[in-house]
N, CA, C and O atoms as a printed pandas DataFrame, in Angstrom:
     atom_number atom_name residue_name chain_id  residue_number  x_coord  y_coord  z_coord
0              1         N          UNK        A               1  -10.380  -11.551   64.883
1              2        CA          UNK        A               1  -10.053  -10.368   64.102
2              3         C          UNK        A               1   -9.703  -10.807   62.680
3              4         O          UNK        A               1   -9.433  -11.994   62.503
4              5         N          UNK        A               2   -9.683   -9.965   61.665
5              6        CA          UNK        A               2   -9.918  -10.583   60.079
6              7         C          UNK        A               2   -8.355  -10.088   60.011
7              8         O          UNK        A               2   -7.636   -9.453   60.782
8              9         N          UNK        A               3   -8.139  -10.797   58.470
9             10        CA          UNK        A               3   -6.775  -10.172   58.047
10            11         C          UNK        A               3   -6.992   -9.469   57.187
11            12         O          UNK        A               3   -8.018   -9.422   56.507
12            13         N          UNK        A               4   -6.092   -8.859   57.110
13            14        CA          UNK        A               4   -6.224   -7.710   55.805
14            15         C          UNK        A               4   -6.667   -8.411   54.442
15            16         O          UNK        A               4   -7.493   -7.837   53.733
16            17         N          UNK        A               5   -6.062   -9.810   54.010
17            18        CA          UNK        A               5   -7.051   -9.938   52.865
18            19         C          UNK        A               5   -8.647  -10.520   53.303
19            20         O          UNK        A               5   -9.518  -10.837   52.493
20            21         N          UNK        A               6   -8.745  -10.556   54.580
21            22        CA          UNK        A               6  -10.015  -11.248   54.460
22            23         C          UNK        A               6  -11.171   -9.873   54.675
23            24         O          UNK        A               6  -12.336   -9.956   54.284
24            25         N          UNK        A               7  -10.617   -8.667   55.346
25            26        CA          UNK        A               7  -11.524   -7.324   54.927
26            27         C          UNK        A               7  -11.690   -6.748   53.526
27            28         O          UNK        A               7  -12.588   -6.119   52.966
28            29         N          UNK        A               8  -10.252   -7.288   53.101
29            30        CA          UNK        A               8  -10.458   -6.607   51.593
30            31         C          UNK        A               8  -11.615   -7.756   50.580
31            32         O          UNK        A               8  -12.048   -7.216   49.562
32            33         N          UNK        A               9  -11.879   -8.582   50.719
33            34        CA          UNK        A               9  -12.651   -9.703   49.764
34            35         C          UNK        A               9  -13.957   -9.399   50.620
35            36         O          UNK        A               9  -14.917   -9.503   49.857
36            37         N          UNK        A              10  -14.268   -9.148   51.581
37            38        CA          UNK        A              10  -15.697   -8.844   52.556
38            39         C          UNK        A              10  -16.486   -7.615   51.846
39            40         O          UNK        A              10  -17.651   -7.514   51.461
40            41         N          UNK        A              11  -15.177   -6.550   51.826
41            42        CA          UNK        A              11  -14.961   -5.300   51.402
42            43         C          UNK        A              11  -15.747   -4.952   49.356
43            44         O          UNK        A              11  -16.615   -4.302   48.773
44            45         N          UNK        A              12  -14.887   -5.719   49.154
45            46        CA          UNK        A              12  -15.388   -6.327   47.727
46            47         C          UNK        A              12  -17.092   -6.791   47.902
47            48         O          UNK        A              12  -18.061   -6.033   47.941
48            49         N          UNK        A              13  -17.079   -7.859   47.965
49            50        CA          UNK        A              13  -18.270   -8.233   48.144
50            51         C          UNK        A              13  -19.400   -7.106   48.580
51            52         O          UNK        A              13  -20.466   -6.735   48.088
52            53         N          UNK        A              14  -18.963   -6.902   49.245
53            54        CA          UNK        A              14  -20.240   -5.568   50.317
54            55         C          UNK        A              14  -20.422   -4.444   49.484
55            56         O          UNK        A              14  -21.501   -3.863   49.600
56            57         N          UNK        A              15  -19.328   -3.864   48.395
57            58        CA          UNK        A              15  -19.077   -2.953   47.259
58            59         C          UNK        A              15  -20.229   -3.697   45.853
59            60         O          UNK        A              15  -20.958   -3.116   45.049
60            61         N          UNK        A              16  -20.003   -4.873   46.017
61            62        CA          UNK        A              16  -20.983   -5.289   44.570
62            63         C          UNK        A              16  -22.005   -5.922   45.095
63            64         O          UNK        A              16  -22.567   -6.654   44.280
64            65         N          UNK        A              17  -22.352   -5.917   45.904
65            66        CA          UNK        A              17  -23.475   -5.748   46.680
66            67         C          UNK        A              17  -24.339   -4.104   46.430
67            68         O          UNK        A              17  -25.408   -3.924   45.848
68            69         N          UNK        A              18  -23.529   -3.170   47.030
69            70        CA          UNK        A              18  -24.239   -2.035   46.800
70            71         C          UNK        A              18  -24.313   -1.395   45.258
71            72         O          UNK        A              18  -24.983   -0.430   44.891
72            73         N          UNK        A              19  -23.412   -2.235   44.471
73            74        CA          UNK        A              19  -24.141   -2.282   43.095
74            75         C          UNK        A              19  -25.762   -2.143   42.606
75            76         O          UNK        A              19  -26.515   -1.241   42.238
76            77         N          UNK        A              20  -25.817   -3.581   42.831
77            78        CA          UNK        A              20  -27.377   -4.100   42.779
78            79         C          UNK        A              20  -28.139   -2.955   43.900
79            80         O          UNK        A              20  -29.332   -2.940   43.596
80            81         N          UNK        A              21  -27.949   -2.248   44.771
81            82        CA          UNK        A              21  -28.660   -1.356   45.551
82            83         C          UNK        A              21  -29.170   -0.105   44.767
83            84         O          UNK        A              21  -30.326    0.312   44.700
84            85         N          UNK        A              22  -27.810    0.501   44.073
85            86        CA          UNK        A              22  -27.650    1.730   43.682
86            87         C          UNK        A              22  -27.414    1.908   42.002
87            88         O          UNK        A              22  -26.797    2.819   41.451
88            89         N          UNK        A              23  -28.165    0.640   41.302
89            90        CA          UNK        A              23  -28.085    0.355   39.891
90            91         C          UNK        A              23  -28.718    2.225   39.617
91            92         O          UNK        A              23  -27.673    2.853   39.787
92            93         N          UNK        A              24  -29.104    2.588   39.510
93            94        CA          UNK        A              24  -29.771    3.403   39.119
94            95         C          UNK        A              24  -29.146    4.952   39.402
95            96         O          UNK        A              24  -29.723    5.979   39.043
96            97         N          UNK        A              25  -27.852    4.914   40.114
97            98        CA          UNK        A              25  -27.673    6.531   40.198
98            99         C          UNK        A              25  -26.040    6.324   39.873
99           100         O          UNK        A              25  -25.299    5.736   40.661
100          101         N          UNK        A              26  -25.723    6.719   38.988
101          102        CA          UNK        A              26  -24.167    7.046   38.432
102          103         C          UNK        A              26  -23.178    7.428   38.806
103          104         O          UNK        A              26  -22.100    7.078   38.326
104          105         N          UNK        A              27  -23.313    8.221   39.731
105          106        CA          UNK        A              27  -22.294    8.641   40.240
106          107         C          UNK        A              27  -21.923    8.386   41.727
107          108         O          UNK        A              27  -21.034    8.950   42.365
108          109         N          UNK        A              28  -23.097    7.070   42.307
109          110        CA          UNK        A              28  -22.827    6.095   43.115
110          111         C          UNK        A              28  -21.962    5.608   42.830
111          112         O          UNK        A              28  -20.826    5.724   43.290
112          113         N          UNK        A              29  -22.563    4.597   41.543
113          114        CA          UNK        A              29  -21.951    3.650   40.594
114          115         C          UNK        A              29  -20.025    3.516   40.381
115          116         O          UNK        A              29  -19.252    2.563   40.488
116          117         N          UNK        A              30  -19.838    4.913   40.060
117          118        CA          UNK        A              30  -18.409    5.238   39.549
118          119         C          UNK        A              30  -18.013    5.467   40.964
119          120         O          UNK        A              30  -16.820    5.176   41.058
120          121         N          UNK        A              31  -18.591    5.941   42.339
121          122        CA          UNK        A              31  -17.616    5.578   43.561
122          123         C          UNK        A              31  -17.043    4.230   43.615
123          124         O          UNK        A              31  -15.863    3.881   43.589
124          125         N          UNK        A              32  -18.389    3.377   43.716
125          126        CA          UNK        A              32  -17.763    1.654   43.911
126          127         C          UNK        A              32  -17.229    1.180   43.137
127          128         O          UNK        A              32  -16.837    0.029   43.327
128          129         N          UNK        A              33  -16.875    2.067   41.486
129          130        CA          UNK        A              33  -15.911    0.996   40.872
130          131         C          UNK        A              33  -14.665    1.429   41.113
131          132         O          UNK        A              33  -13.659    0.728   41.005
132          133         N          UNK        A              34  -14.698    2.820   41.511
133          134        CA          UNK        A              34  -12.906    3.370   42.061
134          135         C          UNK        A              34  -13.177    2.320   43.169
135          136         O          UNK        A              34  -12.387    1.384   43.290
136          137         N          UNK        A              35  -13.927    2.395   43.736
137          138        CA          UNK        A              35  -13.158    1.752   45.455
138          139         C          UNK        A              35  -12.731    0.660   44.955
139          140         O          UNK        A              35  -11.511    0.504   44.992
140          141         N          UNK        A              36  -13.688   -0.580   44.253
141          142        CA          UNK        A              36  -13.115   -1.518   43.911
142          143         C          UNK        A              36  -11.843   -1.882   43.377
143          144         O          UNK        A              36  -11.226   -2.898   43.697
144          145         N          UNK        A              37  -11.368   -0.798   42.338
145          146        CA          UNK        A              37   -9.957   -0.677   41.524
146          147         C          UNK        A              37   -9.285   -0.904   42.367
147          148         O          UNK        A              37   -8.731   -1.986   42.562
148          149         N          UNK        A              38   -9.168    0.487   43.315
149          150        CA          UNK        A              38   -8.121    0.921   43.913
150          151         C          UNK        A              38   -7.998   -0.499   44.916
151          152         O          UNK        A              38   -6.870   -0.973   45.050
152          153         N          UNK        A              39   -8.990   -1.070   45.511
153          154        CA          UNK        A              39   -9.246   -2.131   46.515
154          155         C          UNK        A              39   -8.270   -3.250   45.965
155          156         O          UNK        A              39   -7.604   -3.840   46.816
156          157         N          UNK        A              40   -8.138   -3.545   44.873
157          158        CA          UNK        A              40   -7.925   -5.071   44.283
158          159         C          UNK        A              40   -6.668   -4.894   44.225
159          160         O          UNK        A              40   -6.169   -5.742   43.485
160          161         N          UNK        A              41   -5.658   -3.951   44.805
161          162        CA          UNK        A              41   -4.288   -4.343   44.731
162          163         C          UNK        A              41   -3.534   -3.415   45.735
163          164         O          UNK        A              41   -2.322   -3.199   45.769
164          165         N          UNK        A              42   -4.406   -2.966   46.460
165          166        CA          UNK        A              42   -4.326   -2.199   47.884
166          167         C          UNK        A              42   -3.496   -2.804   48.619
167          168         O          UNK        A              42   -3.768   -3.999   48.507
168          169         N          UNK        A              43   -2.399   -2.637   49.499
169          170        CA          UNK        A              43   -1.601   -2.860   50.606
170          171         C          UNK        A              43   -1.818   -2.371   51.930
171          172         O          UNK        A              43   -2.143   -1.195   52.093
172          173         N          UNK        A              44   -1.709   -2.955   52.652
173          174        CA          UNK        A              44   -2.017   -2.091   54.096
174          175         C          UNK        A              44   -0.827   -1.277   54.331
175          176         O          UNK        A              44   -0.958   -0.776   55.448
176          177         N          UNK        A              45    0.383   -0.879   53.742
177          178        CA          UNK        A              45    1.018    0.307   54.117
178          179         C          UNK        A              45    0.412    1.340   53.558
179          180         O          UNK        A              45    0.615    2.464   54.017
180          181         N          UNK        A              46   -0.622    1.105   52.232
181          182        CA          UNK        A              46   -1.028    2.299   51.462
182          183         C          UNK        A              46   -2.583    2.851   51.848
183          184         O          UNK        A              46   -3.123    3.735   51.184
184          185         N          UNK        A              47   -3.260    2.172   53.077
185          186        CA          UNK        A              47   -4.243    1.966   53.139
186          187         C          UNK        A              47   -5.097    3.398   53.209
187          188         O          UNK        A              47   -6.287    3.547   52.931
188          189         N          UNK        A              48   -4.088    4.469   53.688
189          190        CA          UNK        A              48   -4.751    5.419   54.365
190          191         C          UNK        A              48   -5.265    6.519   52.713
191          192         O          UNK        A              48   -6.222    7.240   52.430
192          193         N          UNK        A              49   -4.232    6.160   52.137
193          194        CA          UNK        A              49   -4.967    6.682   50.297
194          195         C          UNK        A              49   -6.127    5.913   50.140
195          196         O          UNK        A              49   -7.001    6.749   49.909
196          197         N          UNK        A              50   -6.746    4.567   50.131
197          198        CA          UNK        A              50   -7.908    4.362   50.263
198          199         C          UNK        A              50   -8.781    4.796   50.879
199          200         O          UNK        A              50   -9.890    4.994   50.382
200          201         N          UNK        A              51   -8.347    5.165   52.690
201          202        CA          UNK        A              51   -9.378    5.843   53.529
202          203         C          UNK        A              51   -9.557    7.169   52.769
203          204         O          UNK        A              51  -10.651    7.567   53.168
204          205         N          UNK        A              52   -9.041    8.145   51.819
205          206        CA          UNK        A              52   -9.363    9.108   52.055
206          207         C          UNK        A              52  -10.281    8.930   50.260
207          208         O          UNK        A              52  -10.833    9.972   49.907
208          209         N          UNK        A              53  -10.367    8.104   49.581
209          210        CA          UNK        A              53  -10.962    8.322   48.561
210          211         C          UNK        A              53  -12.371    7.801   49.267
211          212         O          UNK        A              53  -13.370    8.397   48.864
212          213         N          UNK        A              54  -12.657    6.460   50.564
213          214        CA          UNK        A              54  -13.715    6.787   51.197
214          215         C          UNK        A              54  -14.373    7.777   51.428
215          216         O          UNK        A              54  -15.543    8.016   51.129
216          217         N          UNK        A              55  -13.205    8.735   52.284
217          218        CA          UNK        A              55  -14.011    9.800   52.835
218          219         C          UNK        A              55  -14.961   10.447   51.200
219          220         O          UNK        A              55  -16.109   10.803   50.939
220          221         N          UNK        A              56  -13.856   10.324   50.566
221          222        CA          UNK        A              56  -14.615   11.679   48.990
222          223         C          UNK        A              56  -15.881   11.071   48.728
223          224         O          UNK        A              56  -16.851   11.827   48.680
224          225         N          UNK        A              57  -16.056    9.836   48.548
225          226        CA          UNK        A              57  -17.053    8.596   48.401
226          227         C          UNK        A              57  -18.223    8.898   49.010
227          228         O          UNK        A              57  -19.264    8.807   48.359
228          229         N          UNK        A              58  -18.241    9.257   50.197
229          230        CA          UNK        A              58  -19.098    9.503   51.575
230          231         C          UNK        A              58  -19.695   10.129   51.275
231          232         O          UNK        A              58  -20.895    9.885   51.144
232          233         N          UNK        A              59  -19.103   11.367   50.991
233          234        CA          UNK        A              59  -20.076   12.698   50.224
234          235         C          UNK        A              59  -21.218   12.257   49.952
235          236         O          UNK        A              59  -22.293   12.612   50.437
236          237         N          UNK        A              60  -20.960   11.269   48.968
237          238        CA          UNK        A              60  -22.086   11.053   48.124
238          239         C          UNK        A              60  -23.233   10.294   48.867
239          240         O          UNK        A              60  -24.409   10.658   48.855
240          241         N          UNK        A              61  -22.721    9.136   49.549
241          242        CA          UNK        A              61  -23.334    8.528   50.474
242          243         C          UNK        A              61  -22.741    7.736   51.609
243          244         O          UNK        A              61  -21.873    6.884   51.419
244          245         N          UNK        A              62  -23.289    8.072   52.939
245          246        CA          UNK        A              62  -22.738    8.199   54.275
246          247         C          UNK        A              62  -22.578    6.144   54.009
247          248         O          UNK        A              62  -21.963    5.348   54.719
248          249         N          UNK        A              63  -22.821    6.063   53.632
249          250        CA          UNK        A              63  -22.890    3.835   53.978
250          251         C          UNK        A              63  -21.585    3.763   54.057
251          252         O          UNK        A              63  -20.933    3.228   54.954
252          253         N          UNK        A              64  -21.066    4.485   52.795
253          254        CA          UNK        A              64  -19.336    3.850   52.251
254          255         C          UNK        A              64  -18.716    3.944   53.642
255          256         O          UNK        A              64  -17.930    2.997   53.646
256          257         N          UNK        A              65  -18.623    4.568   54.858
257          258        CA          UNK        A              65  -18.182    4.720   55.789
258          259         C          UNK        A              65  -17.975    3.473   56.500
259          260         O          UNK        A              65  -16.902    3.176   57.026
260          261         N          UNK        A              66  -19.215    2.607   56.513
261          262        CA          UNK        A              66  -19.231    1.493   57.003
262          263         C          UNK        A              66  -18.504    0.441   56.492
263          264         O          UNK        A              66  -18.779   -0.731   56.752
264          265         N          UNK        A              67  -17.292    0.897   55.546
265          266        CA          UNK        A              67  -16.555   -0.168   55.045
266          267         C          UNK        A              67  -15.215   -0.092   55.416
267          268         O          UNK        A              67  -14.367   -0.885   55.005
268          269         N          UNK        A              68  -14.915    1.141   56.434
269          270        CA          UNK        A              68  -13.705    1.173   56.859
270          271         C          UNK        A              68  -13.522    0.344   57.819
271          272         O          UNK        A              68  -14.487   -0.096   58.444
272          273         N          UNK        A              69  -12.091   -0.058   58.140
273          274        CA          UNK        A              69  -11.722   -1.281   58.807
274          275         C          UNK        A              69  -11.368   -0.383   60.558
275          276         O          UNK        A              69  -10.914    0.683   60.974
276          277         N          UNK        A              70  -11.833   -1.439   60.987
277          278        CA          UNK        A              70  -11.771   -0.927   63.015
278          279         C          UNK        A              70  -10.731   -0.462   63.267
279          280         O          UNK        A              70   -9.982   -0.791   62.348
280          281         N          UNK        A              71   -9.970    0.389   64.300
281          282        CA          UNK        A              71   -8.669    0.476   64.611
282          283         C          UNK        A              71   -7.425   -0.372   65.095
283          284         O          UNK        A              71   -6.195   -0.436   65.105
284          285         N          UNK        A              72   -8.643   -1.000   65.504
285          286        CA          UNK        A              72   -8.020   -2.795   66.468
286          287         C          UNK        A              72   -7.383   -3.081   65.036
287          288         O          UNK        A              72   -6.152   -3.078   65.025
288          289         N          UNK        A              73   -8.061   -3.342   63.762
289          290        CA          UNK        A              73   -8.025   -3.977   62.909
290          291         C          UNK        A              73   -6.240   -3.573   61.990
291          292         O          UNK        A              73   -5.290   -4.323   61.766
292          293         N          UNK        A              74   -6.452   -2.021   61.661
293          294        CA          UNK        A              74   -5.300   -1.375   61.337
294          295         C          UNK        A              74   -3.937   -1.587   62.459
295          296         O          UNK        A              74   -2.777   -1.821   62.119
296          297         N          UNK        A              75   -4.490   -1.419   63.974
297          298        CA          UNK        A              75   -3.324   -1.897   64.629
298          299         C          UNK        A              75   -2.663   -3.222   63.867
299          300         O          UNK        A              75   -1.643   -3.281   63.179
300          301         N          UNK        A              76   -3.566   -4.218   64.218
301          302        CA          UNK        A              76   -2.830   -5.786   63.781
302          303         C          UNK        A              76   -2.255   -5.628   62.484
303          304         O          UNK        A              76   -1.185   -6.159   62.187
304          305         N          UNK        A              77   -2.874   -4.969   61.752
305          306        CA          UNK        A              77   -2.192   -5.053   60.046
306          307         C          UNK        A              77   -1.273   -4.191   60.451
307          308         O          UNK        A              77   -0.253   -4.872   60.351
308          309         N          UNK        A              78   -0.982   -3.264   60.799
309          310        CA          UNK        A              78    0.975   -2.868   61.153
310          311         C          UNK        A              78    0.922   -3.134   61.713
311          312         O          UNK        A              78   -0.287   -3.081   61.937
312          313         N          UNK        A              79    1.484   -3.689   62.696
313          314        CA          UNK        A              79    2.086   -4.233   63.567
314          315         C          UNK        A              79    2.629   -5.721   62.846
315          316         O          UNK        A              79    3.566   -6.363   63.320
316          317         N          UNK        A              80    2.076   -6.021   61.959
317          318        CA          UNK        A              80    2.548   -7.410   61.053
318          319         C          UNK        A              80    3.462   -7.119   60.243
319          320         O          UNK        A              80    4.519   -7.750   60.208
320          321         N          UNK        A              81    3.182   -6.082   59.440
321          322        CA          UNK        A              81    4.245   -4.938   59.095
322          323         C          UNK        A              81    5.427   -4.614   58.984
323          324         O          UNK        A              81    6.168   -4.458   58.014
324          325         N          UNK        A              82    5.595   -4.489   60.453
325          326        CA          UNK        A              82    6.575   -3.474   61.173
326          327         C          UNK        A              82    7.657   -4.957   61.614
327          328         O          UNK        A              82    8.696   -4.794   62.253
C-alpha cells in the first residue's frame, strides 16, 4: 500500500502526464494546474477538499477520477493520523 506522499508524487506525475495528452484544450489544462496547486501542499486531514475539486474536474473529463486514492488507502492515511 503507498503512503500518502508516495500517491501524491504518482498523482503529480500522472497530472503532467495528462498535460502532454490534453495540450490543446484549456480548460483541461487549468483543471490539472488547480489539481496540481492544490496537490503540492495537500495533507491527508484536508484531503476530502481535494476529492471534491476532483469531482468539479470530472465534469470536464471522467479520467481525473482515476486519480483518487482507494479506500484501503484513506483508511491507512487516518488511521496514522489519529
Amino acid at each position: 500500500m503507498r503512503s500518502f506522499s508516495e500517491w501524491k508524487a504518482t498523482t503529480i506525475l500522472r497530472l503532467l502526464g495528462m498535460r502532454k495528452k490534453y495540450t490543446g484544450n484549456e480548460k483541461i489544462l487549468q483543471d490539472i494546474n488547480v489539481l496540481i496547486t492544490k496537490l503540492q501542499y495537500l495533507r491527508a486531514r484536508d484531503l476530502s477538499m481535494w476529492l471534491v475539486l476532483l469531482h468539479h474536474a470530472s465534469v470536464d473529463l471522467d479520467e481525473f477520477l482515476e486519480l483518487a486514492p482507494s479506500i484501503e488507502e484513506l483508511e491507512q492515511w487516518f488511521e496514522k493520523e489519529e
